[in-house]
Amino acid sequence: MKKTFLVSGMTCSACQAHVEKAVSRVPGVHSAVVNLLQNTLYVDYDENKLGPAEIVSAVRQAGYDVPSEKKADSTPQTLAQEQSAALKARFWLSLLFLAPLMYVSMGHMAGGLLPDVITHNPGIFVFVQFLLVLPVLFLNRKFFTRGLKQLFLGAPNMDSLVALGSGAAVISGVWTLFKVLYLMQPGDWTAAFDASGNLYFESAAMILTLVTLGKWLEARAKVKTSDAISALVRLLPGQATVLRRGKEVQIPVEGIILGDILVARTGERIGADGEITQGGGAVDESALTGESVPQDKTTGQIVSAGTLLTSGYLQVRVLRTGKDTTLSQIITLVEAASGSKAPISRLADRVSAVFVPAVLGIALLTFGVWLFTGAGVSFALSAAISVLVISCPCALGLATPTAIMVGTGTAARNGILVKSAAVLERAHKVTTVVLDKTGTVTTGQMQVAGVEPGAGVREADLISQAATLEQYSQHPFARALVEYAQQGKIALLQGEDFTLEPGCGVSARVSGEIVRGGNLKWLNACGIQVPNGDKLSAKAAQGGKTPIFFSCGQQYLGAVLYADTLKSTAAETVAQLKQKGLKVVLLTGDNELTAREVARQTGIETVIAGVMPQDKESVIRHLQEAGEVVAMVGDGVNDAPALARADVGISFGTGTDVAVESADMVLLKGNLTGVATALELSRAVIKNIKENLFWAFFYNVLGIPLAAGVLYGPLGWKLNPMVAAAAMSFSSVCVVSNALRLRFFKPTEIKTKQTKGENRMRKTLIIEGMVCGHCAARVERALNALPGVEARVNLGKKMAVVESASALDEEALKKVVQDAGYEVVSIQ
């Protein structure tokens, strides 16, 4: 069983390591992973051996806490917001007392005016500073309660370093206070004034205030890193309109049950997944799929919870509610990926395990060495405090999870669901991308691409007989032919005794004669003579088409050629992948000639054809054995074994089932460019993590020796504890800010290269009637359906720019736009 716990009190990578180690030791726990950024613990355990109570107990014994049942509904996002608000209040209150403390301790050096009673009395001078530091200590007492507790448990963390550093400064100041008061008794005012100059109260207060400032800025950044998840959560409306006993009733979305009829009007969000039973309109699915243009929806189609009805009216029968909805599945996947660990983080984990104890040892060594060299207690203590404060491993613990969380959130906004951080890391190493053909490179939607009537047969008669036969079939070829007949207004006849011959074709009785439609081998076996059948099949295959042969009785009627249309972004995606230095392979069960035609149109150079679904896995394995890191892109059903075998499996998610089990990444929209975007984003995330780890390590490698005073002898450089505290806070903020840059990630656009000698034709269509985004989308889809045509519609300018490598037929362009319901005013 897998369960997520919120854990409070964790402040650095050492805390993360301690919690993971403590929970992993519990019998029955398979794995325990902490996300420091979200303050969450993900535990995979055997529910027959233990329960949540034992896990909570292990966390508390390690010195941390789990929110009570009253706060069990807290989320990482709300926890980050609460922490940010609390730290903000702590910082400003601490600053309120730090300002006068700094003025009292150092104001006279800058010519500031202080009452004579303070400047002329060393005892009062020290005691006033002691009184001002007490509120700062009280406000930031958590550093001491948590830090010292962890120190005594043998598991010191960042709080331990801050507590020891600031605590040592306070204790030193208290000792100086008593020393000054003691020297004043015999009237040795000169010695008392000298002693009062060795105070560290302002250093202690400054350390605590600056560290609190850093934690506040860090918490604010944490809120931003979880914006992607928060935005998804906010998509679900609080209320929904349902039909109950024929009346519209407003209810909380939690009250929606399966079978309810939801009512949605323009501007409203849909409260659950369901099927449209009445009405229609344009639905904005951008938050789920990344598709910016609203999609037309009508009766019988599926809509998802959280999507926005931009125009129209819908009645939706509820099919999924609560955690079963598409939106909830997306949120679960994004949260799981954000909370998972990338293998690259193991280096930071190993360092964190020994980092804090090592720092304590270095601080003690620094103190001892400077005392031994005769530098004095004050100097030695200052150097040791600087080492303790500057070494806090916040940046080290934040380096990986911040980049992972922002990266997975950015992927979700681009319609890409990443299942784990490990996948994100593997993806940046991919060298070969294997693309399945049907449904991946092509749409999987067949269209009639040609008609070859037999001798003495009219084309209309062939289509009428063939479509009459195919109207009883659900095969994609059959639907395409029936639609073709309807568009040509060719009347269909009545048939009976429909029969399916698996792997061969179909037959039915029409007007007393047996009409057959199927492959050439089957018709020949039925005694039908097909003139030049082999030549026609070969010619069709060379053009990437599939022929279906028809007969009536013993007469050969002719053949209908079908073609699976390429996805409009297929060639662009292949070009993007090749531009990134990746090898692209087309893998299909189709015949060699058809596959090579598709490869030619898309720019793919390597083709592996005639492969059965069960054999695709072995192809992937052979590529891996040859040293390739393989990403397999498929539909997630027939390609499941290959997707599972690949280093990175990428599948397309439908509107109702996004959690495709066999894939590591799920593309929520059918746009193939998501493959290139996913791989490019993975590279950006890993680069960001490496930058974060470099600066975290570099900061400590440089900062610790500087704080210890290694350069004091040759250069006279000595790091003040207050400067060390500021540097430590700044390092954490820098790491988180660097990770937040991933929020602005934009996929690289393909730089198209015009082939020498190729003259691309371009036409600009001025179109009337487009009034919204889904109008523009409808026109763009209609134009892009034309062979070889690439179209982009500009709604604001009411125009479409159409390009093609071959001549453009203006009448054909006008016709498809008019068929879509709009008018072409002019063509330029």
CSV table of C-alpha atoms in Angstrom, one decimal, residues 37 340-346 348 395-405 421 685 689 692-693 735 739:
chain,number,residue,atom,x,y,z
A,37,LEU,CA,10.0,21.0,-0.9
A,340,SER,CA,9.5,11.3,-6.4
A,341,LYS,CA,13.3,11.3,-6.5
A,342,ALA,CA,15.6,11.4,-9.5
A,343,PRO,CA,18.6,9.1,-9.4
A,344,ILE,CA,20.8,12.3,-9.6
A,345,SER,CA,19.6,13.3,-6.1
A,346,ARG,CA,21.4,10.3,-4.6
A,348,ALA,CA,23.1,15.0,-2.5
A,395,ALA,CA,20.5,24.7,-0.7
A,396,LEU,CA,21.7,21.1,-1.0
A,397,GLY,CA,18.4,19.7,0.0
A,398,LEU,CA,16.4,22.0,-2.3
A,399,ALA,CA,18.6,21.6,-5.4
A,400,THR,CA,16.8,18.6,-6.9
A,401,PRO,CA,13.1,18.7,-5.6
A,402,THR,CA,12.6,22.3,-6.7
A,403,ALA,CA,13.6,21.6,-10.3
A,404,ILE,CA,11.6,18.3,-10.4
A,405,MET,CA,8.5,20.0,-9.0
A,421,ALA,CA,11.4,12.0,-11.5
A,685,VAL,CA,15.2,20.0,-16.0
A,689,ILE,CA,19.4,20.3,-11.3
A,692,ASN,CA,21.6,23.8,-8.6
A,693,LEU,CA,23.9,21.0,-7.3
A,735,VAL,CA,18.7,27.7,-5.9
A,739,ALA,CA,14.5,26.2,-10.5
